[in-house]
Short mmCIF file of C-alpha atoms in Angstrom, two decimals:
data_model
loop_
_atom_site.label_atom_id
_atom_site.label_comp_id
_atom_site.label_asym_id
_atom_site.label_seq_id
_atom_site.Cartn_x
_atom_site.Cartn_y
_atom_site.Cartn_z
CA GLU A 521 37.02 -25.60 129.27
CA ILE A 522 38.60 -27.93 131.83
CA VAL A 523 36.88 -31.28 131.91
CA MET A 524 36.68 -32.97 135.27
CA THR A 525 36.50 -36.79 135.21
CA GLN A 526 35.47 -38.67 138.29
CA SER A 527 35.81 -42.46 138.90
CA PRO A 528 34.26 -44.70 139.62
CA ALA A 529 30.77 -43.77 138.65
CA THR A 530 29.43 -45.97 141.61
CA LEU A 531 31.32 -47.15 144.60
CA SER A 532 29.76 -49.89 146.69
CA VAL A 533 31.18 -49.87 150.25
CA SER A 534 30.25 -51.45 153.45
CA PRO A 535 29.77 -49.33 156.57
CA GLY A 536 32.99 -48.84 158.40
CA GLU A 537 35.10 -49.47 155.24
CA ARG A 538 37.37 -46.95 153.53
CA ALA A 539 36.16 -45.15 150.28
CA THR A 540 38.52 -43.63 147.86
CA LEU A 541 37.09 -41.38 145.11
CA SER A 542 39.11 -39.98 142.25
CA CYS A 543 38.86 -36.80 140.21
CA ARG A 544 41.04 -35.99 137.24
CA ALA A 545 41.30 -32.68 135.46
CA SER A 546 41.98 -32.31 131.76
CA GLN A 547 44.63 -29.81 132.51
CA SER A 548 46.37 -28.58 135.69
CA VAL A 549 44.10 -26.81 138.17
CA SER A 550 46.90 -26.42 140.84
CA THR A 551 45.15 -26.99 144.06
CA ASN A 552 42.01 -25.06 143.08
CA LEU A 553 39.65 -28.00 143.64
CA ALA A 554 36.65 -28.49 145.81
CA TRP A 555 34.67 -31.54 146.82
CA TYR A 556 30.93 -31.58 147.59
CA GLN A 557 28.46 -34.09 149.06
CA GLN A 558 24.92 -34.29 147.82
CA LYS A 559 22.12 -36.30 149.27
CA PRO A 560 18.79 -36.89 147.46
CA GLY A 561 16.60 -33.82 147.54
CA GLN A 562 19.21 -31.64 149.11
CA ALA A 563 21.68 -29.02 147.90
CA PRO A 564 25.41 -29.91 147.69
CA ARG A 565 27.45 -29.32 150.82
CA LEU A 566 31.04 -28.27 150.64
CA LEU A 567 33.42 -30.86 152.13
CA ILE A 568 36.97 -29.79 150.95
CA TYR A 569 38.28 -26.69 149.28
CA SER A 570 41.76 -25.92 147.99
CA ALA A 571 42.18 -29.67 147.44
CA SER A 572 42.71 -30.62 151.14
CA PRO A 573 41.36 -28.35 153.90
CA ARG A 574 38.16 -29.38 155.25
CA ALA A 575 35.17 -27.05 155.45
CA THR A 576 33.76 -25.92 158.68
CA GLY A 577 32.07 -28.64 160.48
CA ILE A 578 33.17 -31.50 158.20
CA PRO A 579 34.27 -34.62 160.15
CA ALA A 580 37.93 -35.62 160.14
CA ARG A 581 37.12 -38.91 158.41
CA PHE A 582 36.90 -36.85 155.13
CA SER A 583 40.24 -36.02 153.71
CA GLY A 584 41.33 -34.62 150.30
CA SER A 585 44.64 -34.77 148.51
CA GLY A 586 46.23 -34.15 145.21
CA SER A 587 47.45 -31.22 143.01
CA GLY A 588 47.69 -30.46 139.31
CA THR A 589 45.48 -33.06 137.57
CA GLU A 590 44.93 -35.84 140.05
CA PHE A 591 42.89 -35.58 143.23
CA THR A 592 41.42 -38.02 145.78
CA LEU A 593 38.79 -37.78 148.30
CA THR A 594 39.09 -40.36 151.08
CA ILE A 595 36.38 -41.23 153.60
CA SER A 596 38.31 -43.22 156.18
CA SER A 597 35.42 -45.22 157.76
CA LEU A 598 31.98 -44.85 156.11
CA GLN A 599 29.14 -44.01 158.23
CA SER A 600 25.44 -44.32 157.27
CA GLU A 601 25.05 -40.67 156.66
CA ASP A 602 27.98 -40.70 154.15
CA PHE A 603 26.08 -42.58 151.42
CA ALA A 604 25.54 -39.82 148.88
CA VAL A 605 26.84 -38.55 145.53
CA TYR A 606 30.14 -36.66 145.61
CA TYR A 607 31.25 -34.01 143.06
CA CYS A 608 34.49 -32.37 142.40
CA GLN A 609 34.75 -28.89 141.06
CA GLN A 610 37.69 -26.94 139.65
CA TYR A 611 37.91 -23.20 140.13
CA ASN A 612 41.36 -22.49 138.57
CA ASN A 613 39.88 -21.41 135.29
CA TRP A 614 36.70 -20.00 133.84
CA PRO A 615 34.29 -21.50 133.26
CA LEU A 616 33.98 -23.31 136.56
CA THR A 617 33.31 -26.93 135.95
CA PHE A 618 32.16 -29.96 138.03
CA GLY A 619 32.72 -33.65 137.60
CA VAL A 620 29.75 -35.89 136.82
CA GLY A 621 29.84 -37.35 140.29
CA THR A 622 30.56 -40.63 142.22
CA LYS A 623 27.67 -42.33 143.81
CA VAL A 624 28.79 -44.00 147.12
CA GLU A 625 26.22 -46.81 147.91
CA ILE A 626 25.79 -49.43 150.59
CA LYS A 627 27.33 -52.79 149.70
CA GLN B 1490 24.99 -17.74 159.81
CA LEU B 1491 24.68 -16.96 156.04
CA GLN B 1492 21.56 -18.36 154.33
CA LEU B 1493 20.35 -18.14 150.74
CA GLN B 1494 16.93 -18.67 149.37
CA GLU B 1495 15.89 -18.99 145.76
CA SER B 1496 12.52 -17.81 144.60
CA GLY B 1497 10.69 -17.50 141.31
CA PRO B 1498 8.21 -19.31 139.05
CA GLY B 1499 8.25 -23.09 138.94
CA LEU B 1500 6.85 -23.31 135.46
CA VAL B 1501 8.09 -21.32 132.42
CA LYS B 1502 6.90 -21.56 128.81
CA PRO B 1503 9.24 -22.47 126.04
CA SER B 1504 10.86 -19.40 124.46
CA GLU B 1505 10.13 -17.30 127.41
CA THR B 1506 12.60 -16.02 130.13
CA LEU B 1507 13.31 -17.73 133.32
CA SER B 1508 13.75 -15.26 136.17
CA LEU B 1509 14.91 -16.29 139.66
CA THR B 1510 15.88 -14.29 142.72
CA CYS B 1511 18.29 -15.33 145.45
CA THR B 1512 17.88 -13.60 148.77
CA VAL B 1513 20.84 -13.49 151.12
CA SER B 1514 20.38 -13.33 154.91
CA GLY B 1515 22.64 -13.43 157.90
CA GLY B 1516 25.53 -11.75 156.29
CA SER B 1517 26.72 -9.15 153.81
CA ILE B 1518 26.38 -9.39 150.03
CA SER B 1519 29.08 -6.76 149.63
CA SER B 1520 32.37 -8.43 150.45
CA GLY B 1521 35.52 -8.31 148.33
CA ASN B 1522 36.22 -11.98 148.11
CA TYR B 1523 32.77 -13.24 147.31
CA ARG B 1524 31.22 -13.90 144.03
CA TRP B 1525 27.57 -14.98 144.12
CA GLY B 1526 26.76 -17.89 141.85
CA TRP B 1527 24.01 -19.69 140.09
CA ILE B 1528 24.32 -23.50 139.45
CA ARG B 1529 21.75 -25.72 137.93
CA GLN B 1530 21.05 -29.49 138.04
CA PRO B 1531 18.83 -31.22 135.49
CA PRO B 1532 16.75 -33.99 136.96
CA GLY B 1533 18.97 -37.00 137.66
CA LYS B 1534 22.08 -35.34 136.26
CA GLY B 1535 25.09 -33.46 137.54
CA LEU B 1536 25.89 -29.82 138.36
CA GLU B 1537 26.37 -27.10 135.81
CA TRP B 1538 27.77 -23.70 136.69
CA ILE B 1539 25.72 -21.00 135.10
CA GLY B 1540 27.49 -17.85 136.17
CA SER B 1541 28.61 -15.65 139.05
CA ILE B 1542 28.55 -12.01 140.01
CA HIS B 1543 30.79 -9.88 142.33
CA TYR B 1544 29.27 -7.09 144.34
CA SER B 1545 31.08 -4.62 142.17
CA GLY B 1546 28.86 -5.81 139.36
CA SER B 1547 31.52 -7.91 137.44
CA THR B 1548 30.03 -10.93 135.98
CA TYR B 1549 31.28 -14.28 134.89
CA TYR B 1550 29.24 -16.53 132.62
CA ASN B 1551 29.50 -20.10 131.32
CA PRO B 1552 30.18 -19.66 127.56
CA SER B 1553 27.54 -22.45 126.88
CA LEU B 1554 24.85 -20.16 128.22
CA LYS B 1555 26.36 -16.72 127.86
CA SER B 1556 24.22 -15.59 125.06
CA ARG B 1557 21.11 -16.22 127.05
CA VAL B 1558 22.22 -15.43 130.66
CA THR B 1559 22.03 -12.18 132.66
CA ILE B 1560 22.99 -12.05 136.31
CA SER B 1561 22.53 -8.94 138.37
CA LEU B 1562 22.34 -7.97 141.94
CA ASP B 1563 20.77 -5.36 144.25
CA THR B 1564 23.00 -4.85 147.29
CA SER B 1565 20.50 -2.76 149.18
CA LYS B 1566 18.03 -5.68 149.15
CA LYS B 1567 20.73 -8.32 149.50
CA GLN B 1568 19.46 -10.01 146.44
CA PHE B 1569 20.95 -11.26 143.19
CA PHE B 1570 19.10 -12.38 140.16
CA LEU B 1571 19.20 -14.84 137.31
CA ASN B 1572 17.55 -14.26 133.88
CA LEU B 1573 17.83 -16.95 131.31
CA SER B 1574 16.10 -16.22 127.92
CA SER B 1575 14.79 -18.31 125.20
CA VAL B 1576 14.30 -21.30 127.43
CA THR B 1577 13.65 -24.91 126.14
CA ALA B 1578 12.86 -28.15 127.85
CA ALA B 1579 16.70 -28.64 128.18
CA ASP B 1580 16.62 -25.79 130.70
CA THR B 1581 14.37 -27.86 133.12
CA ALA B 1582 16.41 -28.15 136.22
CA VAL B 1583 16.79 -27.45 139.91
CA TYR B 1584 18.43 -23.96 140.07
CA PHE B 1585 20.75 -23.31 143.14
CA CYS B 1586 22.25 -20.01 144.22
CA ALA B 1587 25.33 -20.11 146.30
CA GLU B 1588 28.03 -17.98 147.92
CA GLY B 1589 31.25 -18.29 146.07
CA TYR B 1590 34.35 -17.71 148.14
CA TYR B 1591 37.32 -17.75 145.80
CA ASN B 1592 34.98 -19.58 143.48
CA TRP B 1593 34.16 -22.65 145.69
CA PHE B 1594 30.49 -22.58 146.78
CA ASP B 1595 29.40 -22.55 150.36
CA PRO B 1596 26.75 -22.30 151.47
CA TRP B 1597 24.06 -23.22 148.95
CA GLY B 1598 20.30 -22.30 148.81
CA GLN B 1599 17.91 -25.30 149.02
CA GLY B 1600 17.23 -25.09 145.24
CA THR B 1601 14.18 -24.43 143.28
CA LEU B 1602 12.81 -26.66 140.49
CA VAL B 1603 11.99 -24.84 137.35
CA ILE B 1604 10.10 -26.83 134.59
CA VAL B 1605 9.98 -25.55 131.02
CA SER B 1606 6.79 -26.62 129.48
CA SER B 1607 3.79 -25.28 127.59
#
């Protein structure tokens, strides 16, 4: 099973600032990586697939990069609606696995 | 616009079987590139993939749950199903169904909380 490690666990950021979230895979997943945003009481929402393309309707301030074992989700200028938990998920190998999440909170 | 909706009992007794239905609307359940998935989230914790099914009937299960999980589908009703047997309190979670396109998930259902308790 591929273990996905996200860091940091919590990121405190002021509105308008840049946020950088990391996701590391225990072995290469190529670019078969997705990012999701989850707000309290809601289902996760797909942000990024295949490591970098944005899902339909996702603002351009969200960007993904990386390949192999190291991935980054960047939110260029945090808006109030971006404070949430973010998960990465690999789909290169069965079983599909998620990271434990990074909580982005208001500083 | 594709929508998914989970349904089923919110309370299950220990040792019994948890059974959930996901109803798909606004699109087809029979498309070659889609695998329909179940994911769960224990209260206050992260996401765990349970398993997925292709419309052909091929199934893929998390080895950690494989001995207790069965996923099936009814294309005529545009529904797919989750059965999880011999449940314990550790199976208490919000259960989500989702459309898996090349195994990333979008969209998701709103989720349904299932509590395992006597």
